[in-house]
């Protein structure tokens, strides 16, 4: 994780200095604890190594991949815009699904999938902690929708709130945080 954060910090500085694209992916193996309990820690470690090899085979030489914790991996994709990062994430997700459908232990197939979250510098965060947190949040949102998917972090960009008032739309300047306040329109 230290190598990952160091590389991310270096690439964030470079992206800022040269106005380059930079994306972060945060991967989590779906239901890995269950797999680990069913087959044991030794098999779990072998599967984690296979995941690392699959990830490494799907990224460029300039990209950085590291195991963050347990069954979580982080990727730094320098000079990669949002759509390019999404395609990399989707390619990794599909390869994991395909590889582990063909893999079996004791004649039983392992249906191991991965959920990936993605964040982009500087839109989703301007420092390393924020970028990783936003990618992790996107991953958790994708997991909540059922897993085996790619979640994309998007910053709230609204500058006004919209309300339907007597059949027409009214826009009122404000931020999403202010949207929680009660709106009173005279004569309604």
PDB file of C-alpha atoms in Angstrom:
ATOM      1  CA  UNK A   1       0.000   0.000   0.000  1.00  0.00           C
ATOM      2  CA  UNK A   2       2.921   2.360   0.692  1.00  0.00           C
ATOM      3  CA  UNK A   3       4.272   1.852  -2.827  1.00  0.00           C
ATOM      4  CA  UNK A   4       0.816   2.558  -4.246  1.00  0.00           C
ATOM      5  CA  UNK A   5       0.338   5.762  -2.234  1.00  0.00           C
ATOM      6  CA  UNK A   6       3.856   6.943  -3.081  1.00  0.00           C
ATOM      7  CA  UNK A   7       3.272   6.335  -6.804  1.00  0.00           C
ATOM      8  CA  UNK A   8      -0.126   8.034  -6.613  1.00  0.00           C
ATOM      9  CA  UNK A   9       1.366  11.075  -4.897  1.00  0.00           C
ATOM     10  CA  UNK A  10       4.103  11.311  -7.541  1.00  0.00           C
ATOM     11  CA  UNK A  11       1.613  10.956 -10.415  1.00  0.00           C
ATOM     12  CA  UNK A  12      -0.774  13.477  -8.826  1.00  0.00           C
ATOM     13  CA  UNK A  13       2.016  16.058  -8.693  1.00  0.00           C
ATOM     14  CA  UNK A  14       2.952  15.278 -12.304  1.00  0.00           C
ATOM     15  CA  UNK A  15      -0.677  15.500 -13.462  1.00  0.00           C
ATOM     16  CA  UNK A  16      -1.054  18.863 -11.736  1.00  0.00           C
ATOM     17  CA  UNK A  17       2.199  20.267 -13.122  1.00  0.00           C
ATOM     18  CA  UNK A  18       1.626  19.189 -16.734  1.00  0.00           C
ATOM     19  CA  UNK A  19      -2.209  19.232 -16.778  1.00  0.00           C
ATOM     20  CA  UNK A  20      -2.415  15.485 -17.426  1.00  0.00           C
ATOM     21  CA  UNK A  21      -5.238  13.029 -16.866  1.00  0.00           C
ATOM     22  CA  UNK A  22      -4.966  10.605 -13.955  1.00  0.00           C
ATOM     23  CA  UNK A  23      -7.376   7.933 -12.733  1.00  0.00           C
ATOM     24  CA  UNK A  24      -7.450   5.633  -9.721  1.00  0.00           C
ATOM     25  CA  UNK A  25      -9.138   2.226  -9.605  1.00  0.00           C
ATOM     26  CA  UNK A  26     -10.042   0.455  -6.365  1.00  0.00           C
ATOM     27  CA  UNK A  27     -10.831  -3.273  -6.700  1.00  0.00           C
ATOM     28  CA  UNK A  28     -12.436  -5.637  -4.234  1.00  0.00           C
ATOM     29  CA  UNK A  29     -12.967  -9.358  -4.787  1.00  0.00           C
ATOM     30  CA  UNK A  30     -16.641 -10.162  -4.251  1.00  0.00           C
ATOM     31  CA  UNK A  31     -17.396 -12.609  -1.389  1.00  0.00           C
ATOM     32  CA  UNK A  32     -13.717 -13.473  -0.937  1.00  0.00           C
ATOM     33  CA  UNK A  33     -14.091 -14.205   2.786  1.00  0.00           C
ATOM     34  CA  UNK A  34     -16.645 -16.861   1.910  1.00  0.00           C
ATOM     35  CA  UNK A  35     -14.235 -18.425  -0.614  1.00  0.00           C
ATOM     36  CA  UNK A  36     -11.419 -18.251   1.951  1.00  0.00           C
ATOM     37  CA  UNK A  37     -13.549 -19.971   4.588  1.00  0.00           C
ATOM     38  CA  UNK A  38     -14.733 -22.671   2.189  1.00  0.00           C
ATOM     39  CA  UNK A  39     -11.330 -23.586   0.695  1.00  0.00           C
ATOM     40  CA  UNK A  40      -8.874 -22.352   3.337  1.00  0.00           C
ATOM     41  CA  UNK A  41      -6.206 -19.670   3.598  1.00  0.00           C
ATOM     42  CA  UNK A  42      -3.689 -21.494   1.389  1.00  0.00           C
ATOM     43  CA  UNK A  43      -6.114 -21.617  -1.556  1.00  0.00           C
ATOM     44  CA  UNK A  44      -7.095 -18.010  -0.815  1.00  0.00           C
ATOM     45  CA  UNK A  45      -3.457 -16.925  -1.080  1.00  0.00           C
ATOM     46  CA  UNK A  46      -3.066 -18.775  -4.390  1.00  0.00           C
ATOM     47  CA  UNK A  47      -6.202 -17.102  -5.743  1.00  0.00           C
ATOM     48  CA  UNK A  48      -4.939 -13.665  -4.647  1.00  0.00           C
ATOM     49  CA  UNK A  49      -1.701 -14.290  -6.554  1.00  0.00           C
ATOM     50  CA  UNK A  50      -3.722 -15.247  -9.634  1.00  0.00           C
ATOM     51  CA  UNK A  51      -5.738 -12.033  -9.296  1.00  0.00           C
ATOM     52  CA  UNK A  52      -2.514 -10.005  -9.083  1.00  0.00           C
ATOM     53  CA  UNK A  53      -1.168 -11.689 -12.234  1.00  0.00           C
ATOM     54  CA  UNK A  54      -4.436 -11.100 -14.108  1.00  0.00           C
ATOM     55  CA  UNK A  55      -4.400  -7.416 -13.152  1.00  0.00           C
ATOM     56  CA  UNK A  56      -0.745  -7.011 -14.133  1.00  0.00           C
ATOM     57  CA  UNK A  57      -1.455  -8.591 -17.545  1.00  0.00           C
ATOM     58  CA  UNK A  58      -4.271  -6.107 -18.253  1.00  0.00           C
ATOM     59  CA  UNK A  59      -2.447  -2.838 -17.493  1.00  0.00           C
ATOM     60  CA  UNK A  60       0.375  -0.878 -19.130  1.00  0.00           C
ATOM     61  CA  UNK A  61       3.954  -0.736 -17.900  1.00  0.00           C
ATOM     62  CA  UNK A  62       3.477   2.842 -16.636  1.00  0.00           C
ATOM     63  CA  UNK A  63       0.426   1.873 -14.545  1.00  0.00           C
ATOM     64  CA  UNK A  64       0.911   0.904 -10.904  1.00  0.00           C
ATOM     65  CA  UNK A  65      -1.014  -1.894  -9.193  1.00  0.00           C
ATOM     66  CA  UNK A  66      -0.736  -2.869  -5.529  1.00  0.00           C
ATOM     67  CA  UNK A  67      -2.559  -4.925  -2.940  1.00  0.00           C
ATOM     68  CA  UNK A  68      -4.091  -2.480  -0.500  1.00  0.00           C
ATOM     69  CA  UNK A  69      -5.522  -4.738   2.200  1.00  0.00           C
ATOM     70  CA  UNK A  70      -6.988  -8.222   2.326  1.00  0.00           C
ATOM     71  CA  UNK A  71      -8.758  -8.742  -0.972  1.00  0.00           C
ATOM     72  CA  UNK A  72      -8.514  -5.110  -2.113  1.00  0.00           C
ATOM     73  CA  UNK A  73      -6.225  -3.783  -4.853  1.00  0.00           C
ATOM     74  CA  UNK A  74      -5.462  -0.257  -6.034  1.00  0.00           C
ATOM     75  CA  UNK A  75      -4.378   0.911  -9.479  1.00  0.00           C
ATOM     76  CA  UNK A  76      -2.890   4.218 -10.601  1.00  0.00           C
ATOM     77  CA  UNK A  77      -3.503   4.949 -14.279  1.00  0.00           C
ATOM     78  CA  UNK A  78      -1.403   7.967 -15.337  1.00  0.00           C
ATOM     79  CA  UNK A  79      -2.317   9.868 -18.495  1.00  0.00           C
ATOM     80  CA  UNK A  80      -5.687   8.106 -18.650  1.00  0.00           C
ATOM     81  CA  UNK A  81      -8.995   9.921 -19.005  1.00  0.00           C
ATOM     82  CA  UNK A  82     -12.242   8.684 -17.409  1.00  0.00           C
ATOM     83  CA  UNK A  83     -13.459   6.602 -20.375  1.00  0.00           C
ATOM     84  CA  UNK A  84     -10.055   4.963 -20.819  1.00  0.00           C
ATOM     85  CA  UNK A  85      -9.973   4.041 -17.123  1.00  0.00           C
ATOM     86  CA  UNK A  86     -13.496   2.658 -17.363  1.00  0.00           C
ATOM     87  CA  UNK A  87     -12.422   0.447 -20.282  1.00  0.00           C
ATOM     88  CA  UNK A  88      -9.393  -0.820 -18.316  1.00  0.00           C
ATOM     89  CA  UNK A  89     -11.618  -1.556 -15.304  1.00  0.00           C
ATOM     90  CA  UNK A  90     -14.185  -3.344 -17.444  1.00  0.00           C
ATOM     91  CA  UNK A  91     -11.454  -5.383 -19.168  1.00  0.00           C
ATOM     92  CA  UNK A  92     -10.088  -6.473 -15.761  1.00  0.00           C
ATOM     93  CA  UNK A  93     -13.588  -7.298 -14.476  1.00  0.00           C
ATOM     94  CA  UNK A  94     -14.455  -9.426 -17.501  1.00  0.00           C
ATOM     95  CA  UNK A  95     -11.127 -11.252 -17.447  1.00  0.00           C
ATOM     96  CA  UNK A  96     -11.558 -12.099 -13.743  1.00  0.00           C
ATOM     97  CA  UNK A  97     -15.039 -13.437 -14.345  1.00  0.00           C
ATOM     98  CA  UNK A  98     -13.939 -15.462 -17.373  1.00  0.00           C
ATOM     99  CA  UNK A  99     -10.784 -16.826 -15.725  1.00  0.00           C
ATOM    100  CA  UNK A 100     -12.414 -17.967 -12.502  1.00  0.00           C
ATOM    101  CA  UNK A 101     -15.403 -19.545 -14.256  1.00  0.00           C
ATOM    102  CA  UNK A 102     -12.922 -21.941 -15.917  1.00  0.00           C
ATOM    103  CA  UNK A 103     -10.989 -22.463 -12.658  1.00  0.00           C
ATOM    104  CA  UNK A 104     -12.114 -25.216 -10.288  1.00  0.00           C
ATOM    105  CA  UNK A 105     -11.088 -26.699  -6.973  1.00  0.00           C
ATOM    106  CA  UNK A 106     -11.960 -30.330  -6.246  1.00  0.00           C
ATOM    107  CA  UNK A 107     -14.115 -30.385  -9.372  1.00  0.00           C
ATOM    108  CA  UNK A 108     -16.210 -27.423  -8.226  1.00  0.00           C
ATOM    109  CA  UNK A 109     -15.967 -24.186 -10.216  1.00  0.00           C
ATOM    110  CA  UNK A 110     -15.011 -20.981  -8.413  1.00  0.00           C
ATOM    111  CA  UNK A 111     -17.289 -18.160  -9.435  1.00  0.00           C
ATOM    112  CA  UNK A 112     -15.067 -15.327  -8.242  1.00  0.00           C
ATOM    113  CA  UNK A 113     -15.883 -11.816  -9.450  1.00  0.00           C
ATOM    114  CA  UNK A 114     -14.557  -8.354  -8.727  1.00  0.00           C
ATOM    115  CA  UNK A 115     -16.158  -4.956  -8.126  1.00  0.00           C
ATOM    116  CA  UNK A 116     -14.198  -1.872  -9.146  1.00  0.00           C
ATOM    117  CA  UNK A 117     -14.520   1.784  -8.205  1.00  0.00           C
ATOM    118  CA  UNK A 118     -12.999   4.592 -10.218  1.00  0.00           C
ATOM    119  CA  UNK A 119     -12.080   8.238  -9.540  1.00  0.00           C
ATOM    120  CA  UNK A 120     -10.393  10.883 -11.700  1.00  0.00           C
ATOM    121  CA  UNK A 121      -7.979  13.672 -10.835  1.00  0.00           C
ATOM    122  CA  UNK A 122      -8.785  16.563 -10.348  1.00  0.00           C
ATOM    123  CA  UNK A 123     -12.573  16.298 -10.808  1.00  0.00           C
ATOM    124  CA  UNK A 124     -13.121  13.780  -8.008  1.00  0.00           C
ATOM    125  CA  UNK A 125     -10.278  14.836  -5.735  1.00  0.00           C
ATOM    126  CA  UNK A 126      -7.138  16.942  -5.771  1.00  0.00           C
ATOM    127  CA  UNK A 127      -5.151  14.996  -3.179  1.00  0.00           C
ATOM    128  CA  UNK A 128      -4.257  11.313  -2.905  1.00  0.00           C
ATOM    129  CA  UNK A 129      -6.442  10.562   0.116  1.00  0.00           C
ATOM    130  CA  UNK A 130      -9.514  12.079  -1.492  1.00  0.00           C
ATOM    131  CA  UNK A 131      -8.943  10.247  -4.788  1.00  0.00           C
ATOM    132  CA  UNK A 132      -8.598   6.864  -3.085  1.00  0.00           C
ATOM    133  CA  UNK A 133     -11.611   7.555  -0.866  1.00  0.00           C
ATOM    134  CA  UNK A 134     -13.776   8.544  -3.857  1.00  0.00           C
ATOM    135  CA  UNK A 135     -12.702   5.417  -5.793  1.00  0.00           C
ATOM    136  CA  UNK A 136     -13.470   3.291  -2.727  1.00  0.00           C
ATOM    137  CA  UNK A 137     -16.883   4.957  -2.335  1.00  0.00           C
ATOM    138  CA  UNK A 138     -17.662   4.268  -6.000  1.00  0.00           C
ATOM    139  CA  UNK A 139     -16.663   0.626  -5.452  1.00  0.00           C
ATOM    140  CA  UNK A 140     -18.952   0.334  -2.408  1.00  0.00           C
ATOM    141  CA  UNK A 141     -21.841   1.871  -4.371  1.00  0.00           C
ATOM    142  CA  UNK A 142     -21.275  -0.676  -7.157  1.00  0.00           C
ATOM    143  CA  UNK A 143     -21.213  -3.478  -4.550  1.00  0.00           C
ATOM    144  CA  UNK A 144     -24.520  -2.215  -3.142  1.00  0.00           C
ATOM    145  CA  UNK A 145     -26.015  -2.584  -6.629  1.00  0.00           C
ATOM    146  CA  UNK A 146     -25.015  -6.253  -6.690  1.00  0.00           C
ATOM    147  CA  UNK A 147     -21.271  -6.331  -7.334  1.00  0.00           C
ATOM    148  CA  UNK A 148     -19.376  -7.656 -10.359  1.00  0.00           C
ATOM    149  CA  UNK A 149     -19.452  -4.189 -11.896  1.00  0.00           C
ATOM    150  CA  UNK A 150     -17.561  -0.914 -12.270  1.00  0.00           C
ATOM    151  CA  UNK A 151     -18.636   2.104 -10.241  1.00  0.00           C
ATOM    152  CA  UNK A 152     -17.649   5.612 -11.302  1.00  0.00           C
ATOM    153  CA  UNK A 153     -17.261   8.522  -8.883  1.00  0.00           C
ATOM    154  CA  UNK A 154     -18.853  11.755 -10.002  1.00  0.00           C
ATOM    155  CA  UNK A 155     -18.715  14.964  -8.058  1.00  0.00           C
ATOM    156  CA  UNK A 156     -22.023  16.758  -7.487  1.00  0.00           C
ATOM    157  CA  UNK A 157     -21.929  19.686  -9.891  1.00  0.00           C
ATOM    158  CA  UNK A 158     -25.337  21.216  -9.390  1.00  0.00           C
ATOM    159  CA  UNK A 159     -25.416  24.934  -8.848  1.00  0.00           C
ATOM    160  CA  UNK A 160     -29.179  25.230  -8.537  1.00  0.00           C
ATOM    161  CA  UNK A 161     -32.192  23.264  -7.340  1.00  0.00           C
ATOM    162  CA  UNK A 162     -35.197  22.533  -9.535  1.00  0.00           C
ATOM    163  CA  UNK A 163     -38.755  22.351  -8.305  1.00  0.00           C
ATOM    164  CA  UNK A 164     -41.997  21.772 -10.161  1.00  0.00           C
ATOM    165  CA  UNK A 165     -44.352  24.595  -9.202  1.00  0.00           C
ATOM    166  CA  UNK A 166     -47.831  24.610 -10.735  1.00  0.00           C
ATOM    167  CA  UNK A 167     -46.746  22.694 -13.822  1.00  0.00           C
ATOM    168  CA  UNK A 168     -43.570  24.618 -14.585  1.00  0.00           C
ATOM    169  CA  UNK A 169     -39.958  24.186 -13.451  1.00  0.00           C
ATOM    170  CA  UNK A 170     -38.395  26.833 -11.199  1.00  0.00           C
ATOM    171  CA  UNK A 171     -34.625  26.999 -10.658  1.00  0.00           C
ATOM    172  CA  UNK A 172     -33.227  28.456  -7.454  1.00  0.00           C
ATOM    173  CA  UNK A 173     -29.464  29.045  -7.055  1.00  0.00           C
ATOM    174  CA  UNK A 174     -27.812  26.994  -4.336  1.00  0.00           C
ATOM    175  CA  UNK A 175     -25.766  23.915  -3.612  1.00  0.00           C
ATOM    176  CA  UNK A 176     -27.012  20.344  -3.054  1.00  0.00           C
ATOM    177  CA  UNK A 177     -26.359  20.761   0.691  1.00  0.00           C
ATOM    178  CA  UNK A 178     -28.831  23.618   0.764  1.00  0.00           C
ATOM    179  CA  UNK A 179     -31.427  21.446  -0.983  1.00  0.00           C
ATOM    180  CA  UNK A 180     -32.296  19.855   2.347  1.00  0.00           C
ATOM    181  CA  UNK A 181     -33.705  23.174   3.588  1.00  0.00           C
ATOM    182  CA  UNK A 182     -37.393  23.716   3.186  1.00  0.00           C
ATOM    183  CA  UNK A 183     -38.436  25.849   0.229  1.00  0.00           C
ATOM    184  CA  UNK A 184     -41.293  28.307   0.656  1.00  0.00           C
ATOM    185  CA  UNK A 185     -42.606  30.080  -2.449  1.00  0.00           C
ATOM    186  CA  UNK A 186     -45.101  32.855  -1.765  1.00  0.00           C
ATOM    187  CA  UNK A 187     -48.525  32.361  -3.298  1.00  0.00           C
ATOM    188  CA  UNK A 188     -48.254  28.582  -3.696  1.00  0.00           C
TER     189      UNK A 188
END
